C-alpha cells in the first residue's frame, strides 16, 4: 500500500510531522522501485522542505496516482526561500548547497543529488521549480507496477 507507506515516510519526527499536509488522489498502486529507495527520495525532499521553510509555514505533500500513465506523482511544496533558475540548474550536484543552506550551515549538499540518482536509476523523473507565492516545488514522478489481473474484465 504505497499511500500508507508515504504517510509514514512524511512523518519526519522532531514535531515536523505536524507541519506536513499530505493529500492522496487516485487508486493506490505499487511503485516499480524498491521501497527503501522511494523512502529515501521522499524523505530527503520532505526534510529539505521542512528545513528551509519557516517554522510557522506548512509543507504540502501531494500524491497523485495516474493509472493511465502508470505513474505516481509525488509533489513536495514548501514556503522557504526557493531557488532561482541558475540555482535549480545546480541542485543535484553532489555537495552543492544553495545560499540558504550555506547560511544555516545545515546539511551536506547531498540530499537532492541522492534523489536525482535514485530517480535516474529507477526510471523516475525529478523536477524542481518555483512555487507561486514563494518557495520551491519538487516533484518526483515514479513508475507504477502494472498488474494485468486488475485490468482484465471478468
CSV table of C-alpha atoms in Angstrom, one decimal:
chain,number,residue,atom,x,y,z
A,1,UNK,CA,0.0,0.0,0.0
A,2,UNK,CA,2.0,3.0,-1.3
A,3,UNK,CA,-0.3,5.6,0.2
A,4,UNK,CA,0.1,4.2,3.7
A,5,UNK,CA,3.8,3.9,3.2
A,6,UNK,CA,4.0,7.6,2.2
A,7,UNK,CA,2.0,8.7,5.2
A,8,UNK,CA,4.7,7.0,7.4
A,9,UNK,CA,7.6,8.4,5.4
A,10,UNK,CA,6.4,12.0,5.5
A,11,UNK,CA,6.0,11.9,9.3
A,12,UNK,CA,9.6,13.1,10.0
A,13,UNK,CA,10.0,13.3,13.7
A,14,UNK,CA,11.0,16.3,15.9
A,15,UNK,CA,7.5,17.6,15.5
A,16,UNK,CA,7.9,18.1,11.8
A,17,UNK,CA,5.0,15.6,11.1
A,18,UNK,CA,2.7,18.3,12.4
A,19,UNK,CA,3.9,20.7,9.7
A,20,UNK,CA,3.3,18.3,6.7
A,21,UNK,CA,0.0,18.2,5.0
A,22,UNK,CA,-0.4,15.0,2.9
A,23,UNK,CA,-3.1,14.6,0.2
A,24,UNK,CA,-3.6,11.5,-1.9
A,25,UNK,CA,-5.6,11.2,-5.1
A,26,UNK,CA,-6.4,8.2,-7.2
A,27,UNK,CA,-6.3,4.5,-6.9
A,28,UNK,CA,-3.3,3.2,-4.8
A,29,UNK,CA,-0.8,1.2,-6.8
A,30,UNK,CA,2.6,-0.3,-6.0
A,31,UNK,CA,5.7,1.6,-7.2
A,32,UNK,CA,8.1,-0.1,-9.6
A,33,UNK,CA,11.1,0.7,-7.4
A,34,UNK,CA,12.4,-0.7,-4.0
A,35,UNK,CA,10.5,0.9,-1.1
A,36,UNK,CA,13.9,1.8,0.6
A,37,UNK,CA,14.8,3.9,-2.5
A,38,UNK,CA,11.4,5.6,-2.6
A,39,UNK,CA,11.6,6.2,1.1
A,40,UNK,CA,15.0,7.8,0.8
A,41,UNK,CA,13.9,10.0,-2.1
A,42,UNK,CA,10.7,11.2,-0.5
A,43,UNK,CA,12.2,11.7,2.9
A,44,UNK,CA,15.1,13.8,1.5
A,45,UNK,CA,12.6,16.0,-0.3
A,46,UNK,CA,10.3,16.4,2.7
A,47,UNK,CA,13.2,17.0,5.1
A,48,UNK,CA,14.6,19.7,2.9
A,49,UNK,CA,11.2,21.4,2.6
A,50,UNK,CA,10.7,21.4,6.4
A,51,UNK,CA,14.3,22.6,7.0
A,52,UNK,CA,14.1,25.6,4.7
A,53,UNK,CA,10.5,26.6,5.4
A,54,UNK,CA,9.7,29.0,8.3
A,55,UNK,CA,8.5,27.1,11.4
A,56,UNK,CA,5.0,28.6,11.1
A,57,UNK,CA,4.6,27.5,7.5
A,58,UNK,CA,3.1,24.2,6.3
A,59,UNK,CA,4.8,21.9,3.8
A,60,UNK,CA,2.4,20.3,1.3
A,61,UNK,CA,2.9,16.8,0.0
A,62,UNK,CA,0.6,15.7,-2.7
A,63,UNK,CA,0.4,12.2,-4.1
A,64,UNK,CA,-1.4,11.6,-7.4
A,65,UNK,CA,-1.8,8.1,-8.8
A,66,UNK,CA,-2.2,8.3,-12.6
A,67,UNK,CA,-3.4,4.9,-13.7
A,68,UNK,CA,-3.4,5.6,-17.4
A,69,UNK,CA,0.2,6.9,-17.4
A,70,UNK,CA,1.2,4.1,-14.9
A,71,UNK,CA,3.0,6.8,-12.8
A,72,UNK,CA,2.6,8.3,-9.3
A,73,UNK,CA,3.5,12.0,-8.9
A,74,UNK,CA,4.7,13.0,-5.5
A,75,UNK,CA,4.9,16.7,-5.1
A,76,UNK,CA,6.6,18.4,-2.1
A,77,UNK,CA,5.9,22.2,-1.9
A,78,UNK,CA,7.4,24.5,0.7
A,79,UNK,CA,7.4,28.2,1.6
A,80,UNK,CA,11.1,28.5,2.0
A,81,UNK,CA,13.4,31.0,0.2
A,82,UNK,CA,13.1,29.0,-3.1
A,83,UNK,CA,15.8,28.8,-5.7
A,84,UNK,CA,16.5,30.9,-8.8
A,85,UNK,CA,16.7,29.2,-12.2
A,86,UNK,CA,20.6,29.2,-12.0
A,87,UNK,CA,20.4,27.5,-8.6
A,88,UNK,CA,17.8,25.0,-9.9
A,89,UNK,CA,20.3,24.1,-12.6
A,90,UNK,CA,23.0,23.5,-9.9
A,91,UNK,CA,20.8,21.5,-7.5
A,92,UNK,CA,21.6,17.8,-7.7
A,93,UNK,CA,25.3,18.3,-8.0
A,94,UNK,CA,27.0,16.5,-5.1
A,95,UNK,CA,27.9,18.8,-2.2
A,96,UNK,CA,26.2,21.8,-3.8
A,97,UNK,CA,24.2,23.9,-1.4
A,98,UNK,CA,22.1,27.0,-2.0
A,99,UNK,CA,22.7,30.3,-0.3
A,100,UNK,CA,20.3,29.5,2.4
A,101,UNK,CA,21.9,26.1,3.2
A,102,UNK,CA,25.3,27.7,3.4
A,103,UNK,CA,24.0,30.4,5.8
A,104,UNK,CA,22.3,27.9,8.1
A,105,UNK,CA,25.2,25.5,8.0
A,106,UNK,CA,22.8,22.6,7.8
A,107,UNK,CA,23.2,19.6,5.6
A,108,UNK,CA,26.0,18.4,3.3
A,109,UNK,CA,24.5,19.2,-0.1
A,110,UNK,CA,23.8,15.5,-0.9
A,111,UNK,CA,20.1,15.3,-0.4
A,112,UNK,CA,18.8,16.3,-3.8
A,113,UNK,CA,21.8,14.6,-5.6
A,114,UNK,CA,20.7,11.3,-3.9
A,115,UNK,CA,17.1,11.9,-5.0
A,116,UNK,CA,18.3,12.6,-8.6
A,117,UNK,CA,20.5,9.4,-8.6
A,118,UNK,CA,17.6,7.3,-7.3
A,119,UNK,CA,15.3,8.8,-10.0
A,120,UNK,CA,17.7,8.1,-12.8
A,121,UNK,CA,18.4,4.6,-11.6
A,122,UNK,CA,14.7,3.5,-11.3
A,123,UNK,CA,13.0,5.4,-14.2
A,124,UNK,CA,11.6,8.2,-12.1
A,125,UNK,CA,11.7,11.9,-13.1
A,126,UNK,CA,12.6,14.7,-10.8
A,127,UNK,CA,11.5,18.3,-11.5
A,128,UNK,CA,12.2,21.4,-9.4
A,129,UNK,CA,10.7,24.8,-9.8
A,130,UNK,CA,9.4,27.9,-8.1
A,131,UNK,CA,6.2,27.8,-6.1
A,132,UNK,CA,3.8,30.5,-6.8
A,133,UNK,CA,3.7,32.8,-3.8
A,134,UNK,CA,7.3,31.8,-2.8
A,135,UNK,CA,9.1,28.6,-2.1
A,136,UNK,CA,10.1,25.6,-4.0
A,137,UNK,CA,8.2,22.7,-5.6
A,138,UNK,CA,9.9,19.3,-6.0
A,139,UNK,CA,8.1,16.7,-8.0
A,140,UNK,CA,9.2,13.1,-8.4
A,141,UNK,CA,7.2,11.0,-10.9
A,142,UNK,CA,7.6,7.3,-10.1
A,143,UNK,CA,6.7,4.4,-12.4
A,144,UNK,CA,4.0,2.1,-11.1
A,145,UNK,CA,3.7,-1.6,-11.4
A,146,UNK,CA,1.2,-2.7,-13.9
A,147,UNK,CA,-0.9,-5.6,-12.6
A,148,UNK,CA,-2.7,-7.2,-15.6
A,149,UNK,CA,-5.1,-9.1,-13.3
A,150,UNK,CA,-6.7,-5.8,-12.2
A,151,UNK,CA,-7.0,-4.6,-15.8
A,152,UNK,CA,-8.8,-7.5,-17.4
A,153,UNK,CA,-12.7,-7.5,-17.2
A,154,UNK,CA,-14.2,-10.7,-15.8
